[in-house]
Amino acid sequence: MRLLLVMLGVGLGLNVRDIIAALGAPIPALPIPYGGSLLDNALAVLAALLLATLLRPRGVGLLARLGLRRNGTRGPLWVLLASLPCWLGLAMLGTPNTALTALDATMLAVLFPLAEEVLFRGLGFVLLVKIVRGPWPLLALPQAVLFGIVHWLGFGGLDGGGTALFVGVVIAFGGFIFAWLDHLDGNTLWCGLALHVSMNLAWNVFSLDDAVALGWQATSLRIATALLAVATLAWNVRRQRNNAL
């Protein structure tokens, strides 16, 4: 039952307004730019908080249940350093996005990724690890698949054809990497969030043609950056453990 509640929360968290509208009580968007998306993400975070409060693993505070406890800045800083090749690669593949505003960057590269991390990795992975026994890679898979499906649907689902499927698979891979980083950093969200924010910001700072963005070079850059972040953080964690002995 706990597993079912978590998966329902993760799968439906970003669709709270759609569900309520289907029940005949639509919630209007906030009367500001990004008002609809901002409200959807806020409701997703609220759903994660409510489920984390309801399930309440023994001896674990609310913030820790969702991976929001403090765990130092060293890990996230190493991850940010590992993301620099992504910035360099995109600078070579694309051109500066002169239309990007501070509001766009804040929403698309900070607030929306934060909400996704709380919902998918906080509720869908960190809390799951605390209430279900099993190897962490297996527990990281459901939220990664749902993360991919949500973005696949966002690109048109079946109507989006191969492009939507490609995006869904790449995003699912990213969801697993974010959870892996969180696991390495003591089941906290900050390292996964650091990579998510850095890569989202880079993809908004630079403009790429669709053919390039979905091509082998940009895809290889995504995958290589994610794996480099994992390798860098794993090295840092191992080094800290050896120094502590």
GROMACS .gro file of N, CA, C and O in nm, residues 57-180:
model
  496
   57PRO      N    1   0.805   0.739   0.804
   57PRO     CA    2   0.892   0.632   0.856
   57PRO      C    3   0.939   0.665   0.998
   57PRO      O    4   0.957   0.782   1.032
   58ARG      N    5   0.959   0.564   1.079
   58ARG     CA    6   0.996   0.586   1.219
   58ARG      C    7   1.131   0.655   1.231
   58ARG      O    8   1.227   0.618   1.167
   59GLY      N    9   1.135   0.754   1.320
   59GLY     CA   10   1.261   0.820   1.352
   59GLY      C   11   1.319   0.906   1.243
   59GLY      O   12   1.437   0.943   1.248
   60VAL      N   13   1.241   0.941   1.143
   60VAL     CA   14   1.290   1.022   1.032
   60VAL      C   15   1.206   1.148   1.022
   60VAL      O   16   1.084   1.141   1.009
   61GLY      N   17   1.271   1.264   1.029
   61GLY     CA   18   1.200   1.390   1.019
   61GLY      C   19   1.145   1.414   0.879
   61GLY      O   20   1.186   1.349   0.783
   62LEU      N   21   1.055   1.510   0.868
   62LEU     CA   22   0.988   1.535   0.741
   62LEU      C   23   1.087   1.573   0.631
   62LEU      O   24   1.079   1.521   0.519
   63LEU      N   25   1.180   1.663   0.660
   63LEU     CA   26   1.275   1.704   0.558
   63LEU      C   27   1.364   1.588   0.515
   63LEU      O   28   1.392   1.571   0.396
   64ALA      N   29   1.407   1.506   0.611
   64ALA     CA   30   1.492   1.392   0.578
   64ALA      C   31   1.417   1.289   0.494
   64ALA      O   32   1.476   1.221   0.411
   65ARG      N   33   1.287   1.276   0.515
   65ARG     CA   34   1.207   1.180   0.437
   65ARG      C   35   1.211   1.212   0.288
   65ARG      O   36   1.203   1.121   0.204
   66LEU      N   37   1.223   1.338   0.256
   66LEU     CA   38   1.223   1.380   0.115
   66LEU      C   39   1.364   1.418   0.067
   66LEU      O   40   1.379   1.474  -0.041
   67GLY      N   41   1.465   1.389   0.148
   67GLY     CA   42   1.603   1.419   0.107
   67GLY      C   43   1.640   1.564   0.118
   67GLY      O   44   1.736   1.609   0.054
   68LEU      N   45   1.570   1.642   0.199
   68LEU     CA   46   1.592   1.786   0.208
   68LEU      C   47   1.675   1.827   0.328
   68LEU      O   48   1.689   1.946   0.355
   69ARG      N   49   1.730   1.731   0.401
   69ARG     CA   50   1.817   1.767   0.515
   69ARG      C   51   1.951   1.818   0.463
   69ARG      O   52   1.992   1.789   0.351
   70ARG      N   53   2.021   1.892   0.549
   70ARG     CA   54   2.151   1.945   0.511
   70ARG      C   55   2.255   1.832   0.506
   70ARG      O   56   2.253   1.742   0.588
   71ASN      N   57   2.346   1.843   0.409
   71ASN     CA   58   2.453   1.743   0.402
   71ASN      C   59   2.581   1.805   0.348
   71ASN      O   60   2.662   1.736   0.286
   72GLY      N   61   2.599   1.934   0.369
   72GLY     CA   62   2.720   2.001   0.325
   72GLY      C   63   2.714   2.042   0.178
   72GLY      O   64   2.627   1.998   0.103
   73THR      N   65   2.809   2.125   0.139
   73THR     CA   66   2.811   2.179   0.003
   73THR      C   67   2.917   2.114  -0.086
   73THR      O   68   2.919   2.138  -0.207
   74ARG      N   69   3.003   2.032  -0.028
   74ARG     CA   70   3.114   1.977  -0.106
   74ARG      C   71   3.065   1.891  -0.222
   74ARG      O   72   3.113   1.904  -0.335
   75GLY      N   73   2.970   1.802  -0.194
   75GLY     CA   74   2.919   1.714  -0.298
   75GLY      C   75   2.858   1.791  -0.414
   75GLY      O   76   2.896   1.771  -0.531
   76PRO      N   77   2.762   1.881  -0.388
   76PRO     CA   78   2.704   1.958  -0.498
   76PRO      C   79   2.806   2.040  -0.576
   76PRO      O   80   2.794   2.056  -0.698
   77LEU      N   81   2.909   2.092  -0.508
   77LEU     CA   82   3.010   2.170  -0.578
   77LEU      C   83   3.092   2.083  -0.673
   77LEU      O   84   3.124   2.125  -0.786
   78TRP      N   85   3.122   1.960  -0.633
   78TRP     CA   86   3.192   1.868  -0.723
   78TRP      C   87   3.105   1.834  -0.844
   78TRP      O   88   3.154   1.823  -0.957
   79VAL      N   89   2.977   1.818  -0.820
   79VAL     CA   90   2.886   1.788  -0.931
   79VAL      C   91   2.878   1.906  -1.028
   79VAL      O   92   2.880   1.887  -1.151
   80LEU      N   93   2.871   2.027  -0.975
   80LEU     CA   94   2.869   2.145  -1.061
   80LEU      C   95   2.996   2.153  -1.144
   80LEU      O   96   2.992   2.188  -1.263
   81LEU      N   97   3.108   2.121  -1.083
   81LEU     CA   98   3.235   2.122  -1.157
   81LEU      C   99   3.232   2.020  -1.270
   81LEU      O  100   3.278   2.047  -1.382
   82ALA      N  101   3.175   1.903  -1.242
   82ALA     CA  102   3.167   1.798  -1.344
   82ALA      C  103   3.074   1.836  -1.458
   82ALA      O  104   3.083   1.777  -1.567
   83SER      N  105   2.984   1.931  -1.436
   83SER     CA  106   2.890   1.971  -1.541
   83SER      C  107   2.948   2.074  -1.637
   83SER      O  108   2.884   2.108  -1.737
   84LEU      N  109   3.068   2.123  -1.609
   84LEU     CA  110   3.128   2.226  -1.696
   84LEU      C  111   3.145   2.179  -1.841
   84LEU      O  112   3.125   2.259  -1.934
   85PRO      N  113   3.184   2.053  -1.866
   85PRO     CA  114   3.193   2.009  -2.006
   85PRO      C  115   3.063   2.026  -2.084
   85PRO      O  116   3.065   2.049  -2.205
   86CYS      N  117   2.950   2.012  -2.015
   86CYS     CA  118   2.820   2.033  -2.081
   86CYS      C  119   2.810   2.177  -2.130
   86CYS      O  120   2.766   2.201  -2.244
   87TRP      N  121   2.850   2.271  -2.048
   87TRP     CA  122   2.846   2.412  -2.088
   87TRP      C  123   2.938   2.439  -2.206
   87TRP      O  124   2.900   2.507  -2.302
   88LEU      N  125   3.058   2.383  -2.199
   88LEU     CA  126   3.154   2.404  -2.308
   88LEU      C  127   3.104   2.341  -2.438
   88LEU      O  128   3.115   2.400  -2.546
   89GLY      N  129   3.049   2.220  -2.426
   89GLY     CA  130   2.999   2.152  -2.545
   89GLY      C  131   2.882   2.225  -2.608
   89GLY      O  132   2.876   2.239  -2.731
   90LEU      N  133   2.789   2.271  -2.526
   90LEU     CA  134   2.674   2.344  -2.580
   90LEU      C  135   2.715   2.478  -2.640
   90LEU      O  136   2.654   2.525  -2.737
   91ALA      N  137   2.819   2.540  -2.582
   91ALA     CA  138   2.868   2.666  -2.638
   91ALA      C  139   2.923   2.644  -2.779
   91ALA      O  140   2.911   2.733  -2.865
   92MET      N  141   2.981   2.526  -2.802
   92MET     CA  142   3.035   2.496  -2.935
   92MET      C  143   2.927   2.451  -3.032
   92MET      O  144   2.934   2.480  -3.153
   93LEU      N  145   2.825   2.383  -2.981
   93LEU     CA  146   2.720   2.331  -3.068
   93LEU      C  147   2.612   2.433  -3.101
   93LEU      O  148   2.546   2.422  -3.204
   94GLY      N  149   2.592   2.530  -3.010
   94GLY     CA  150   2.482   2.624  -3.028
   94GLY      C  151   2.526   2.768  -3.029
   94GLY      O  152   2.644   2.800  -3.046
   95THR      N  153   2.431   2.856  -3.008
   95THR     CA  154   2.456   3.000  -3.002
   95THR      C  155   2.388   3.056  -2.877
   95THR      O  156   2.291   2.998  -2.826
   96PRO      N  157   2.437   3.168  -2.824
   96PRO     CA  158   2.376   3.226  -2.704
   96PRO      C  159   2.228   3.259  -2.727
   96PRO      O  160   2.191   3.313  -2.832
   97ASN      N  161   2.146   3.226  -2.628
   97ASN     CA  162   2.003   3.253  -2.636
   97ASN      C  163   1.977   3.394  -2.584
   97ASN      O  164   1.962   3.417  -2.465
   98THR      N  165   1.973   3.490  -2.675
   98THR     CA  166   1.957   3.630  -2.636
   98THR      C  167   1.815   3.661  -2.586
   98THR      O  168   1.793   3.766  -2.526
   99ALA      N  169   1.720   3.571  -2.610
   99ALA     CA  170   1.582   3.595  -2.567
   99ALA      C  171   1.559   3.551  -2.423
   99ALA      O  172   1.452   3.577  -2.366
  100LEU      N  173   1.656   3.482  -2.363
  100LEU     CA  174   1.638   3.431  -2.227
  100LEU      C  175   1.635   3.545  -2.126
  100LEU      O  176   1.724   3.631  -2.125
  101THR      N  177   1.533   3.547  -2.041
  101THR     CA  178   1.523   3.648  -1.936
  101THR      C  179   1.555   3.587  -1.800
  101THR      O  180   1.562   3.464  -1.786
  102ALA      N  181   1.576   3.673  -1.702
  102ALA     CA  182   1.603   3.625  -1.567
  102ALA      C  183   1.486   3.542  -1.514
  102ALA      O  184   1.505   3.442  -1.445
  103LEU      N  185   1.363   3.583  -1.548
  103LEU     CA  186   1.245   3.507  -1.506
  103LEU      C  187   1.244   3.369  -1.571
  103LEU      O  188   1.216   3.269  -1.504
  104ASP      N  189   1.274   3.364  -1.701
  104ASP     CA  190   1.280   3.236  -1.770
  104ASP      C  191   1.381   3.143  -1.703
  104ASP      O  192   1.352   3.026  -1.676
  105ALA      N  193   1.499   3.196  -1.677
  105ALA     CA  194   1.605   3.115  -1.617
  105ALA      C  195   1.566   3.067  -1.478
  105ALA      O  196   1.591   2.951  -1.442
  106THR      N  197   1.504   3.153  -1.400
  106THR     CA  198   1.464   3.116  -1.265
  106THR      C  199   1.360   3.004  -1.266
  106THR      O  200   1.370   2.907  -1.190
  107MET      N  201   1.262   3.017  -1.352
  107MET     CA  202   1.156   2.918  -1.359
  107MET      C  203   1.204   2.786  -1.419
  107MET      O  204   1.187   2.679  -1.361
  108LEU      N  205   1.266   2.795  -1.537
  108LEU     CA  206   1.300   2.676  -1.614
  108LEU      C  207   1.422   2.602  -1.560
  108LEU      O  208   1.433   2.480  -1.576
  109ALA      N  209   1.513   2.674  -1.495
  109ALA     CA  210   1.637   2.612  -1.452
  109ALA      C  211   1.651   2.598  -1.301
  109ALA      O  212   1.745   2.533  -1.255
  110VAL      N  213   1.561   2.658  -1.224
  110VAL     CA  214   1.573   2.650  -1.078
  110VAL      C  215   1.445   2.598  -1.013
  110VAL      O  216   1.443   2.490  -0.954
  111LEU      N  217   1.337   2.673  -1.023
  111LEU     CA  218   1.215   2.637  -0.950
  111LEU      C  219   1.151   2.508  -1.001
  111LEU      O  220   1.114   2.421  -0.921
  112PHE      N  221   1.138   2.495  -1.133
  112PHE     CA  222   1.076   2.374  -1.186
  112PHE      C  223   1.162   2.249  -1.161
  112PHE      O  224   1.109   2.145  -1.120
  113PRO      N  225   1.295   2.254  -1.182
  113PRO     CA  226   1.378   2.140  -1.144
  113PRO      C  227   1.371   2.107  -0.995
  113PRO      O  228   1.370   1.988  -0.958
  114LEU      N  229   1.364   2.209  -0.910
  114LEU     CA  230   1.353   2.183  -0.766
  114LEU      C  231   1.225   2.107  -0.734
  114LEU      O  232   1.226   2.009  -0.659
  115ALA      N  233   1.113   2.151  -0.794
  115ALA     CA  234   0.986   2.081  -0.770
  115ALA      C  235   0.993   1.938  -0.822
  115ALA      O  236   0.944   1.844  -0.755
  116GLU      N  237   1.053   1.916  -0.938
  116GLU     CA  238   1.065   1.781  -0.993
  116GLU      C  239   1.152   1.693  -0.904
  116GLU      O  240   1.122   1.575  -0.884
  117GLU      N  241   1.258   1.751  -0.849
  117GLU     CA  242   1.345   1.671  -0.762
  117GLU      C  243   1.272   1.631  -0.634
  117GLU      O  244   1.286   1.519  -0.587
  118VAL      N  245   1.197   1.722  -0.576
  118VAL     CA  246   1.121   1.689  -0.454
  118VAL      C  247   1.019   1.579  -0.484
  118VAL      O  248   1.005   1.484  -0.406
  119LEU      N  249   0.950   1.590  -0.597
  119LEU     CA  250   0.846   1.493  -0.630
  119LEU      C  251   0.905   1.358  -0.671
  119LEU      O  252   0.870   1.255  -0.613
  120PHE      N  253   0.994   1.359  -0.770
  120PHE     CA  254   1.042   1.233  -0.827
  120PHE      C  255   1.152   1.169  -0.742
  120PHE      O  256   1.144   1.050  -0.710
  121ARG      N  257   1.254   1.245  -0.706
  121ARG     CA  258   1.361   1.185  -0.627
  121ARG      C  259   1.333   1.189  -0.477
  121ARG      O  260   1.368   1.095  -0.406
  122GLY      N  261   1.270   1.296  -0.428
  122GLY     CA  262   1.239   1.301  -0.286
  122GLY      C  263   1.134   1.200  -0.246
  122GLY      O  264   1.157   1.111  -0.164
  123LEU      N  265   1.016   1.212  -0.309
  123LEU     CA  266   0.907   1.119  -0.279
  123LEU      C  267   0.931   0.984  -0.344
  123LEU      O  268   0.915   0.880  -0.280
  124GLY      N  269   0.973   0.985  -0.470
  124GLY     CA  270   0.981   0.861  -0.547
  124GLY      C  271   1.103   0.777  -0.523
  124GLY      O  272   1.107   0.660  -0.562
  125PHE      N  273   1.207   0.833  -0.459
  125PHE     CA  274   1.327   0.755  -0.432
  125PHE      C  275   1.369   0.758  -0.286
  125PHE      O  276   1.374   0.655  -0.220
  126VAL      N  277   1.398   0.878  -0.232
  126VAL     CA  278   1.448   0.886  -0.095
  126VAL      C  279   1.347   0.829   0.004
  126VAL      O  280   1.382   0.747   0.090
  127LEU      N  281   1.221   0.870  -0.007
  127LEU     CA  282   1.120   0.817   0.084
  127LEU      C  283   1.100   0.668   0.061
  127LEU      O  284   1.083   0.591   0.157
  128LEU      N  285   1.104   0.627  -0.064
  128LEU     CA  286   1.086   0.485  -0.096
  128LEU      C  287   1.196   0.401  -0.032
  128LEU      O  288   1.169   0.292   0.020
  129VAL      N  289   1.319   0.450  -0.035
  129VAL     CA  290   1.430   0.378   0.028
  129VAL      C  291   1.407   0.361   0.177
  129VAL      O  292   1.447   0.259   0.236
  130LYS      N  293   1.340   0.457   0.238
  130LYS     CA  294   1.320   0.454   0.383
  130LYS      C  295   1.202   0.366   0.425
  130LYS      O  296   1.192   0.330   0.542
  131ILE      N  297   1.112   0.334   0.332
  131ILE     CA  298   0.996   0.254   0.370
  131ILE      C  299   0.991   0.117   0.304
  131ILE      O  300   0.910   0.033   0.342
  132VAL      N  301   1.078   0.094   0.204
  132VAL     CA  302   1.078  -0.034   0.133
  132VAL      C  303   1.219  -0.090   0.134
  132VAL      O  304   1.314  -0.020   0.098
  133ARG      N  305   1.234  -0.214   0.173
  133ARG     CA  306   1.366  -0.277   0.172
  133ARG      C  307   1.398  -0.328   0.031
  133ARG      O  308   1.314  -0.388  -0.034
  134GLY      N  309   1.520  -0.303  -0.011
  134GLY     CA  310   1.561  -0.349  -0.143
  134GLY      C  311   1.683  -0.274  -0.189
  134GLY      O  312   1.720  -0.170  -0.133
  135PRO      N  313   1.751  -0.324  -0.292
  135PRO     CA  314   1.870  -0.254  -0.345
  135PRO      C  315   1.832  -0.120  -0.406
  135PRO      O  316   1.730  -0.109  -0.475
  136TRP      N  317   1.913  -0.020  -0.382
  136TRP     CA  318   1.878   0.115  -0.425
  136TRP      C  319   1.859   0.126  -0.577
  136TRP      O  320   1.770   0.201  -0.620
  137PRO      N  321   1.939   0.058  -0.662
  137PRO     CA  322   1.914   0.074  -0.806
  137PRO      C  323   1.774   0.029  -0.847
  137PRO      O  324   1.711   0.091  -0.933
  138LEU      N  325   1.725  -0.078  -0.783
  138LEU     CA  326   1.591  -0.126  -0.814
  138LEU      C  327   1.486  -0.025  -0.769
  138LEU      O  328   1.387   0.000  -0.839
  139LEU      N  329   1.509   0.036  -0.653
  139LEU     CA  330   1.414   0.134  -0.601
  139LEU      C  331   1.419   0.266  -0.680
  139LEU      O  332   1.324   0.343  -0.677
  140ALA      N  333   1.531   0.291  -0.747
  140ALA     CA  334   1.543   0.414  -0.825
  140ALA      C  335   1.474   0.403  -0.961
  140ALA      O  336   1.445   0.506  -1.023
  141LEU      N  337   1.449   0.283  -1.006
  141LEU     CA  338   1.394   0.264  -1.140
  141LEU      C  339   1.252   0.316  -1.158
  141LEU      O  340   1.223   0.382  -1.260
  142PRO      N  341   1.157   0.289  -1.066
  142PRO     CA  342   1.019   0.334  -1.091
  142PRO      C  343   1.007   0.484  -1.115
  142PRO      O  344   0.940   0.527  -1.210
  143GLN      N  345   1.071   0.564  -1.029
  143GLN     CA  346   1.060   0.709  -1.048
  143GLN      C  347   1.128   0.754  -1.177
  143GLN      O  348   1.082   0.849  -1.242
  144ALA      N  349   1.237   0.685  -1.216
  144ALA     CA  350   1.304   0.721  -1.340
  144ALA      C  351   1.213   0.694  -1.460
  144ALA      O  352   1.204   0.776  -1.553
  145VAL      N  353   1.146   0.580  -1.458
  145VAL     CA  354   1.053   0.547  -1.567
  145VAL      C  355   0.939   0.647  -1.572
  145VAL      O  356   0.901   0.697  -1.679
  146LEU      N  357   0.882   0.680  -1.456
  146LEU     CA  358   0.773   0.778  -1.452
  146LEU      C  359   0.821   0.916  -1.496
  146LEU      O  360   0.747   0.989  -1.563
  147PHE      N  361   0.942   0.951  -1.460
  147PHE     CA  362   1.001   1.078  -1.502
  147PHE      C  363   1.009   1.084  -1.655
  147PHE      O  364   0.976   1.185  -1.717
  148GLY      N  365   1.052   0.974  -1.715
  148GLY     CA  366   1.058   0.967  -1.860
  148GLY      C  367   0.921   0.972  -1.924
  148GLY      O  368   0.900   1.040  -2.026
  149ILE      N  369   0.824   0.902  -1.864
  149ILE     CA  370   0.689   0.898  -1.920
  149ILE      C  371   0.625   1.037  -1.918
  149ILE      O  372   0.559   1.079  -2.015
  150VAL      N  373   0.643   1.110  -1.808
  150VAL     CA  374   0.587   1.245  -1.799
  150VAL      C  375   0.640   1.334  -1.911
  150VAL      O  376   0.564   1.409  -1.975
  151HIS      N  377   0.770   1.326  -1.937
  151HIS     CA  378   0.827   1.409  -2.042
  151HIS      C  379   0.792   1.355  -2.181
  151HIS      O  380   0.779   1.433  -2.276
  152TRP      N  381   0.778   1.224  -2.193
  152TRP     CA  382   0.731   1.165  -2.319
  152TRP      C  383   0.592   1.218  -2.353
  152TRP      O  384   0.566   1.258  -2.467
  153LEU      N  385   0.504   1.221  -2.253
  153LEU     CA  386   0.371   1.275  -2.275
  153LEU      C  387   0.377   1.424  -2.309
  153LEU      O  388   0.300   1.474  -2.391
  154GLY      N  389   0.470   1.495  -2.244
  154GLY     CA  390   0.486   1.637  -2.272
  154GLY      C  391   0.528   1.665  -2.415
  154GLY      O  392   0.501   1.773  -2.469
  155PHE      N  393   0.594   1.568  -2.478
  155PHE     CA  394   0.636   1.582  -2.618
  155PHE      C  395   0.538   1.516  -2.714
  155PHE      O  396   0.571   1.492  -2.829
  156GLY      N  397   0.418   1.486  -2.664
  156GLY     CA  398   0.313   1.436  -2.752
  156GLY      C  399   0.279   1.290  -2.735
  156GLY      O  400   0.185   1.241  -2.798
  157GLY      N  401   0.353   1.216  -2.653
  157GLY     CA  402   0.323   1.074  -2.633
  157GLY      C  403   0.328   0.997  -2.763
  157GLY      O  404   0.422   1.012  -2.843
  158LEU      N  405   0.228   0.918  -2.788
  158LEU     CA  406   0.223   0.839  -2.912
  158LEU      C  407   0.221   0.928  -3.036
  158LEU      O  408   0.279   0.892  -3.139
  159ASP      N  409   0.156   1.041  -3.025
  159ASP     CA  410   0.151   1.133  -3.140
  159ASP      C  411   0.287   1.195  -3.170
  159ASP      O  412   0.311   1.242  -3.281
  160GLY      N  413   0.375   1.196  -3.070
  160GLY     CA  414   0.507   1.255  -3.089
  160GLY      C  415   0.604   1.164  -3.161
  160GLY      O  416   0.714   1.207  -3.198
  161GLY      N  417   0.565   1.038  -3.180
  161GLY     CA  418   0.647   0.944  -3.255
  161GLY      C  419   0.783   0.918  -3.194
  161GLY      O  420   0.801   0.916  -3.072
  162GLY      N  421   0.883   0.902  -3.281
  162GLY     CA  422   1.017   0.868  -3.237
  162GLY      C  423   1.084   0.976  -3.155
  162GLY      O  424   1.161   0.946  -3.063
  163THR      N  425   1.053   1.102  -3.186
  163THR     CA  426   1.113   1.212  -3.111
  163THR      C  427   1.070   1.208  -2.965
  163THR      O  428   1.152   1.221  -2.873
  164ALA      N  429   0.940   1.191  -2.941
  164ALA     CA  430   0.889   1.185  -2.804
  164ALA      C  431   0.948   1.065  -2.730
  164ALA      O  432   0.984   1.075  -2.612
  165LEU      N  433   0.957   0.951  -2.798
  165LEU     CA  434   1.013   0.832  -2.736
  165LEU      C  435   1.160   0.853  -2.700
  165LEU      O  436   1.204   0.816  -2.590
  166PHE      N  437   1.234   0.914  -2.790
  166PHE     CA  438   1.376   0.943  -2.764
  166PHE      C  439   1.391   1.032  -2.642
  166PHE      O  440   1.473   1.006  -2.553
  167VAL      N  441   1.312   1.139  -2.638
  167VAL     CA  442   1.318   1.232  -2.524
  167VAL      C  443   1.283   1.159  -2.394
  167VAL      O  444   1.350   1.176  -2.292
  168GLY      N  445   1.180   1.075  -2.397
  168GLY     CA  446   1.139   1.002  -2.278
  168GLY      C  447   1.249   0.911  -2.226
  168GLY      O  448   1.274   0.903  -2.104
  169VAL      N  449   1.317   0.842  -2.316
  169VAL     CA  450   1.424   0.750  -2.276
  169VAL      C  451   1.542   0.828  -2.216
  169VAL      O  452   1.596   0.789  -2.111
  170VAL      N  453   1.581   0.938  -2.280
  170VAL     CA  454   1.693   1.018  -2.230
  170VAL      C  455   1.660   1.077  -2.093
  170VAL      O  456   1.743   1.076  -2.001
  171ILE      N  457   1.537   1.126  -2.077
  171ILE     CA  458   1.497   1.185  -1.950
  171ILE      C  459   1.489   1.078  -1.841
  171ILE      O  460   1.525   1.103  -1.725
  172ALA      N  461   1.443   0.958  -1.875
  172ALA     CA  462   1.440   0.849  -1.778
  172ALA      C  463   1.581   0.815  -1.731
  172ALA      O  464   1.604   0.791  -1.611
  173PHE      N  465   1.676   0.812  -1.824
  173PHE     CA  466   1.816   0.790  -1.787
  173PHE      C  467   1.862   0.899  -1.691
  173PHE      O  468   1.929   0.871  -1.590
  174GLY      N  469   1.826   1.024  -1.721
  174GLY     CA  470   1.862   1.134  -1.632
  174GLY      C  471   1.801   1.117  -1.494
  174GLY      O  472   1.866   1.145  -1.393
  175GLY      N  473   1.676   1.071  -1.487
  175GLY     CA  474   1.612   1.049  -1.358
  175GLY      C  475   1.685   0.945  -1.274
  175GLY      O  476   1.694   0.958  -1.152
  176PHE      N  477   1.736   0.842  -1.340
  176PHE     CA  478   1.813   0.741  -1.267
  176PHE      C  479   1.947   0.799  -1.219
  176PHE      O  480   1.989   0.775  -1.105
  177ILE      N  481   2.012   0.879  -1.303
  177ILE     CA  482   2.139   0.942  -1.264
  177ILE      C  483   2.120   1.036  -1.146
  177ILE      O  484   2.201   1.037  -1.052
  178PHE      N  485   2.014   1.116  -1.148
  178PHE     CA  486   1.988   1.207  -1.037
  178PHE      C  487   1.971   1.129  -0.907
  178PHE      O  488   2.023   1.169  -0.801
  179ALA      N  489   1.899   1.016  -0.912
  179ALA     CA  490   1.881   0.934  -0.793
  179ALA      C  491   2.014   0.873  -0.749
  179ALA      O  492   2.041   0.861  -0.628
  180TRP      N  493   2.097   0.834  -0.844
  180TRP     CA  494   2.229   0.778  -0.812
  180TRP      C  495   2.314   0.881  -0.737
  180TRP      O  496   2.378   0.851  -0.636
   0.00000   0.00000   0.00000
